[in-house]
Amino acid sequence: MKSMETTVYGKWIMIGEHAAVRGKPALVFPLLARSLHLRFLDNGEPLSVEFEGTHGEEMRLLFWGVIEKAFEMTGHSRRESTGQFILSSTIPVGAGLGASATLCVAIGRWFFEKGWVKEPELLEFCRQLENLFHGESSGLDVAVALYGKGLHYERGGDILPIQPLWSPNWYISYSGKRGVTSECIARVRELWAKDSALGEKIDLDMHEAVLAAERSLLTEYSEKAFDELADAIHKARSCFEHWGLAGGEMGQH
């Protein structure tokens, strides 16, 4: 492979985050305004990378860890490859927009082009790469980054495209706080360890909220459909409150 170029878009999870780790459904969509672009040219020199874009430099500490893990997973070594990567990103790291997933998918596609990963294996390969960041990735972020379309996602189950018949005016606002997803996952696990019955109830509430939101979006627009979507979003927020993930600065935003 002499050259390669790929663009991977960020994501926004409408509903279902965290419960997705335990196989509950979630609705997720690509964020086309934010992306990672990876170019590669085999110039015969040892592997190197340059970073561009408003948030490209933030990938510096992440890039080599991911690619070394990918080499390890495929039984290959960096010494076998030559060439230069140029990575440009407009996705801030730690803002919940899928920066780590886009990096894992871009690198996964490079390994696919090398012939070291087969296409049916690519989603799971990228999910395992993302475990570096999440501890245990549900694969939700990776799936939407890989497929680039809205998805109904269930870990170990259905991954189906979703095409809403209508959409409210969605807005994404930045709270000013960046976080580490693995810490949020750990907090939910702690709740499960202390009270598994409560953990199961919260997951069930999120499951019901996801299905209600999906039903509302897959019917023609009406005030009733709008209200049902709003109710589902509020129900999902209450799950975050019970998990302890919606307080402090986030709760005030």
GROMACS .gro file of C-alpha atoms in nm:
model
  253
    1MET     CA    1   0.000   0.000   0.000
    2LYS     CA    2   0.162   0.323  -0.118
    3SER     CA    3  -0.101   0.569   0.004
    4MET     CA    4  -0.429   0.595   0.190
    5GLU     CA    5  -0.670   0.868   0.295
    6THR     CA    6  -0.977   0.850   0.518
    7THR     CA    7  -1.215   1.084   0.701
    8VAL     CA    8  -1.395   0.977   1.019
    9TYR     CA    9  -1.669   1.188   1.178
   10GLY     CA   10  -1.734   1.257   1.543
   11LYS     CA   11  -2.052   1.146   1.716
   12TRP     CA   12  -2.332   1.253   1.943
   13ILE     CA   13  -2.525   1.002   2.147
   14MET     CA   14  -2.888   1.102   2.161
   15ILE     CA   15  -2.989   0.849   2.423
   16GLY     CA   16  -2.870   0.522   2.577
   17GLU     CA   17  -2.513   0.597   2.683
   18HIS     CA   18  -2.355   0.380   2.957
   19ALA     CA   19  -2.637   0.124   2.963
   20ALA     CA   20  -2.508   0.028   2.616
   21VAL     CA   21  -2.205  -0.133   2.783
   22ARG     CA   22  -2.442  -0.396   2.925
   23GLY     CA   23  -2.619  -0.464   2.595
   24LYS     CA   24  -2.903  -0.211   2.620
   25PRO     CA   25  -2.993  -0.020   2.301
   26ALA     CA   26  -2.876   0.331   2.220
   27LEU     CA   27  -2.935   0.584   1.943
   28VAL     CA   28  -2.624   0.752   1.806
   29PHE     CA   29  -2.557   0.984   1.512
   30PRO     CA   30  -2.247   1.116   1.332
   31LEU     CA   31  -2.145   1.474   1.404
   32LEU     CA   32  -2.057   1.595   1.057
   33ALA     CA   33  -1.924   1.928   1.181
   34ARG     CA   34  -1.634   1.754   1.359
   35SER     CA   35  -1.397   1.507   1.196
   36LEU     CA   36  -1.058   1.340   1.191
   37HIS     CA   37  -0.876   1.315   0.859
   38LEU     CA   38  -0.585   1.073   0.819
   39ARG     CA   39  -0.350   1.070   0.521
   40PHE     CA   40  -0.070   0.820   0.466
   41LEU     CA   41   0.212   0.805   0.212
   42ASP     CA   42   0.478   0.535   0.209
   43ASN     CA   43   0.795   0.738   0.156
   44GLY     CA   44   1.031   0.456   0.253
   45GLU     CA   45   1.125   0.625   0.580
   46PRO     CA   46   1.051   0.492   0.932
   47LEU     CA   47   0.691   0.553   1.040
   48SER     CA   48   0.625   0.910   1.149
   49VAL     CA   49   0.325   1.135   1.205
   50GLU     CA   50   0.247   1.505   1.179
   51PHE     CA   51  -0.054   1.669   1.343
   52GLU     CA   52  -0.274   1.942   1.199
   53GLY     CA   53  -0.610   2.103   1.265
   54THR     CA   54  -0.758   2.279   1.564
   55HIS     CA   55  -0.731   1.970   1.784
   56GLY     CA   56  -0.476   1.759   1.600
   57GLU     CA   57  -0.200   1.818   1.853
   58GLU     CA   58  -0.420   1.667   2.126
   59MET     CA   59  -0.385   1.334   1.946
   60ARG     CA   60  -0.006   1.327   1.987
   61LEU     CA   61  -0.012   1.138   2.318
   62LEU     CA   62  -0.280   0.898   2.192
   63PHE     CA   63  -0.161   0.808   1.843
   64TRP     CA   64   0.139   0.588   1.910
   65GLY     CA   65  -0.029   0.402   2.194
   66VAL     CA   66  -0.317   0.306   1.966
   67ILE     CA   67  -0.103   0.206   1.670
   68GLU     CA   68   0.136   0.002   1.886
   69LYS     CA   69  -0.162  -0.182   2.034
   70ALA     CA   70  -0.290  -0.248   1.682
   71PHE     CA   71   0.047  -0.390   1.577
   72GLU     CA   72   0.043  -0.613   1.885
   73MET     CA   73  -0.310  -0.736   1.811
   74THR     CA   74  -0.222  -0.829   1.452
   75GLY     CA   75   0.112  -0.991   1.534
   76HIS     CA   76   0.311  -0.732   1.344
   77SER     CA   77   0.573  -0.473   1.437
   78ARG     CA   78   0.620  -0.106   1.360
   79ARG     CA   79   0.957  -0.197   1.208
   80GLU     CA   80   0.777  -0.378   0.924
   81SER     CA   81   0.620  -0.055   0.796
   82THR     CA   82   0.749   0.270   0.653
   83GLY     CA   83   0.579   0.596   0.568
   84GLN     CA   84   0.432   0.917   0.703
   85PHE     CA   85   0.091   0.986   0.853
   86ILE     CA   86  -0.063   1.332   0.854
   87LEU     CA   87  -0.347   1.353   1.104
   88SER     CA   88  -0.583   1.651   1.112
   89SER     CA   89  -0.859   1.671   1.372
   90THR     CA   90  -1.127   1.920   1.471
   91ILE     CA   91  -1.256   1.699   1.755
   92PRO     CA   92  -1.156   1.800   2.110
   93VAL     CA   93  -1.034   1.511   2.324
   94GLY     CA   94  -1.245   1.444   2.633
   95ALA     CA   95  -1.549   1.644   2.522
   96GLY     CA   96  -1.774   1.344   2.453
   97LEU     CA   97  -1.765   1.383   2.075
   98GLY     CA   98  -1.587   1.058   1.992
   99ALA     CA   99  -1.226   1.167   1.947
  100SER     CA  100  -1.080   0.834   2.062
  101ALA     CA  101  -1.323   0.635   1.846
  102THR     CA  102  -1.234   0.831   1.532
  103LEU     CA  103  -0.865   0.768   1.595
  104CYS     CA  104  -0.923   0.395   1.648
  105VAL     CA  105  -1.133   0.369   1.332
  106ALA     CA  106  -0.883   0.562   1.121
  107ILE     CA  107  -0.597   0.340   1.238
  108GLY     CA  108  -0.817   0.032   1.198
  109ARG     CA  109  -0.881   0.127   0.836
  110TRP     CA  110  -0.505   0.158   0.779
  111PHE     CA  111  -0.454  -0.194   0.911
  112PHE     CA  112  -0.740  -0.311   0.690
  113GLU     CA  113  -0.572  -0.155   0.385
  114LYS     CA  114  -0.250  -0.332   0.484
  115GLY     CA  115  -0.443  -0.659   0.468
  116TRP     CA  116  -0.384  -0.734   0.836
  117VAL     CA  117  -0.749  -0.702   0.943
  118LYS     CA  118  -1.044  -0.846   0.751
  119GLU     CA  119  -1.351  -0.632   0.692
  120PRO     CA  120  -1.588  -0.847   0.907
  121GLU     CA  121  -1.338  -0.812   1.194
  122LEU     CA  122  -1.294  -0.436   1.167
  123LEU     CA  123  -1.565  -0.323   1.412
  124GLU     CA  124  -1.447  -0.556   1.689
  125PHE     CA  125  -1.083  -0.471   1.615
  126CYS     CA  126  -1.152  -0.100   1.658
  127ARG     CA  127  -1.362  -0.163   1.969
  128GLN     CA  128  -1.072  -0.346   2.130
  129LEU     CA  129  -0.842  -0.057   2.043
  130GLU     CA  130  -1.083   0.180   2.215
  131ASN     CA  131  -1.062  -0.028   2.532
  132LEU     CA  132  -0.734   0.161   2.583
  133PHE     CA  133  -0.943   0.469   2.662
  134HIS     CA  134  -1.265   0.333   2.810
  135GLY     CA  135  -1.146   0.028   2.997
  136GLU     CA  136  -1.443  -0.151   2.843
  137SER     CA  137  -1.582   0.003   2.526
  138SER     CA  138  -1.943  -0.074   2.434
  139GLY     CA  139  -1.848  -0.025   2.068
  140LEU     CA  140  -2.116   0.243   2.031
  141ASP     CA  141  -1.879   0.527   1.941
  142VAL     CA  142  -1.672   0.304   1.716
  143ALA     CA  143  -1.977   0.178   1.525
  144VAL     CA  144  -2.107   0.522   1.433
  145ALA     CA  145  -1.754   0.637   1.346
  146LEU     CA  146  -1.703   0.334   1.122
  147TYR     CA  147  -2.040   0.339   0.946
  148GLY     CA  148  -2.094   0.717   0.941
  149LYS     CA  149  -2.472   0.704   0.978
  150GLY     CA  150  -2.737   0.715   1.248
  151LEU     CA  151  -2.763   0.382   1.428
  152HIS     CA  152  -2.978   0.181   1.664
  153TYR     CA  153  -2.695   0.004   1.842
  154GLU     CA  154  -2.699  -0.297   2.071
  155ARG     CA  155  -2.374  -0.451   2.185
  156GLY     CA  156  -2.372  -0.814   2.078
  157GLY     CA  157  -2.705  -0.761   1.903
  158ASP     CA  158  -2.864  -0.544   1.638
  159ILE     CA  159  -2.675  -0.261   1.470
  160LEU     CA  160  -2.934  -0.104   1.244
  161PRO     CA  161  -2.945   0.225   1.051
  162ILE     CA  162  -3.205   0.468   1.179
  163GLN     CA  163  -3.358   0.738   0.959
  164PRO     CA  164  -3.585   0.966   1.165
  165LEU     CA  165  -3.892   1.097   0.985
  166TRP     CA  166  -3.850   1.430   1.161
  167SER     CA  167  -3.607   1.604   1.387
  168PRO     CA  168  -3.629   1.882   1.645
  169ASN     CA  169  -3.369   2.158   1.640
  170TRP     CA  170  -3.088   1.977   1.817
  171TYR     CA  171  -2.808   2.181   1.973
  172ILE     CA  172  -2.482   2.064   2.127
  173SER     CA  173  -2.341   2.302   2.385
  174TYR     CA  174  -2.004   2.277   2.556
  175SER     CA  175  -2.015   2.272   2.935
  176GLY     CA  176  -1.652   2.377   2.962
  177LYS     CA  177  -1.564   2.051   3.136
  178ARG     CA  178  -1.371   1.768   2.979
  179GLY     CA  179  -1.375   1.421   3.128
  180VAL     CA  180  -1.253   1.066   3.093
  181THR     CA  181  -1.515   0.815   2.983
  182SER     CA  182  -1.350   0.533   3.177
  183GLU     CA  183  -1.410   0.724   3.502
  184CYS     CA  184  -1.782   0.751   3.424
  185ILE     CA  185  -1.799   0.381   3.341
  186ALA     CA  186  -1.622   0.304   3.670
  187ARG     CA  187  -1.874   0.511   3.865
  188VAL     CA  188  -2.164   0.319   3.713
  189ARG     CA  189  -1.988  -0.009   3.794
  190GLU     CA  190  -1.949   0.103   4.155
  191LEU     CA  191  -2.323   0.162   4.177
  192TRP     CA  192  -2.386  -0.186   4.037
  193ALA     CA  193  -2.146  -0.336   4.291
  194LYS     CA  194  -2.326  -0.165   4.579
  195ASP     CA  195  -2.684  -0.220   4.459
  196SER     CA  196  -2.731  -0.443   4.155
  197ALA     CA  197  -3.111  -0.418   4.179
  198LEU     CA  198  -3.092  -0.040   4.147
  199GLY     CA  199  -2.841  -0.073   3.865
  200GLU     CA  200  -3.076  -0.303   3.676
  201LYS     CA  201  -3.369  -0.067   3.729
  202ILE     CA  202  -3.174   0.230   3.593
  203ASP     CA  203  -3.068   0.028   3.289
  204LEU     CA  204  -3.429  -0.076   3.232
  205ASP     CA  205  -3.541   0.287   3.256
  206MET     CA  206  -3.280   0.385   2.998
  207HIS     CA  207  -3.387   0.096   2.775
  208GLU     CA  208  -3.748   0.214   2.787
  209ALA     CA  209  -3.640   0.573   2.719
  210VAL     CA  210  -3.444   0.466   2.409
  211LEU     CA  211  -3.735   0.270   2.264
  212ALA     CA  212  -3.977   0.557   2.334
  213ALA     CA  213  -3.744   0.806   2.164
  214GLU     CA  214  -3.704   0.578   1.865
  215ARG     CA  215  -4.081   0.529   1.829
  216SER     CA  216  -4.138   0.904   1.837
  217LEU     CA  217  -3.878   0.969   1.567
  218LEU     CA  218  -4.006   0.695   1.338
  219THR     CA  219  -4.361   0.831   1.328
  220GLU     CA  220  -4.478   1.140   1.142
  221TYR     CA  221  -4.423   1.465   1.328
  222SER     CA  222  -4.696   1.574   1.567
  223GLU     CA  223  -4.713   1.752   1.900
  224LYS     CA  224  -4.767   1.413   2.059
  225ALA     CA  225  -4.451   1.274   1.898
  226PHE     CA  226  -4.255   1.580   2.011
  227ASP     CA  227  -4.380   1.544   2.368
  228GLU     CA  228  -4.299   1.173   2.369
  229LEU     CA  229  -3.944   1.247   2.256
  230ALA     CA  230  -3.905   1.515   2.523
  231ASP     CA  231  -4.033   1.275   2.790
  232ALA     CA  232  -3.784   1.012   2.675
  233ILE     CA  233  -3.495   1.258   2.694
  234HIS     CA  234  -3.596   1.366   3.044
  235LYS     CA  235  -3.622   1.003   3.152
  236ALA     CA  236  -3.273   0.936   3.017
  237ARG     CA  237  -3.138   1.237   3.206
  238SER     CA  238  -3.284   1.099   3.529
  239CYS     CA  239  -3.075   0.785   3.470
  240PHE     CA  240  -2.761   1.000   3.461
  241GLU     CA  241  -2.871   1.164   3.784
  242HIS     CA  242  -2.914   0.825   3.952
  243TRP     CA  243  -2.571   0.720   3.827
  244GLY     CA  244  -2.423   1.036   3.976
  245LEU     CA  245  -2.309   1.167   3.637
  246ALA     CA  246  -2.523   1.480   3.607
  247GLY     CA  247  -2.426   1.683   3.912
  248GLY     CA  248  -2.172   1.957   3.974
  249GLU     CA  249  -2.070   2.163   3.673
  250MET     CA  250  -2.263   1.936   3.438
  251GLY     CA  251  -2.580   1.974   3.642
  252GLN     CA  252  -2.552   2.351   3.633
  253HIS     CA  253  -2.485   2.372   3.260
   0.00000   0.00000   0.00000
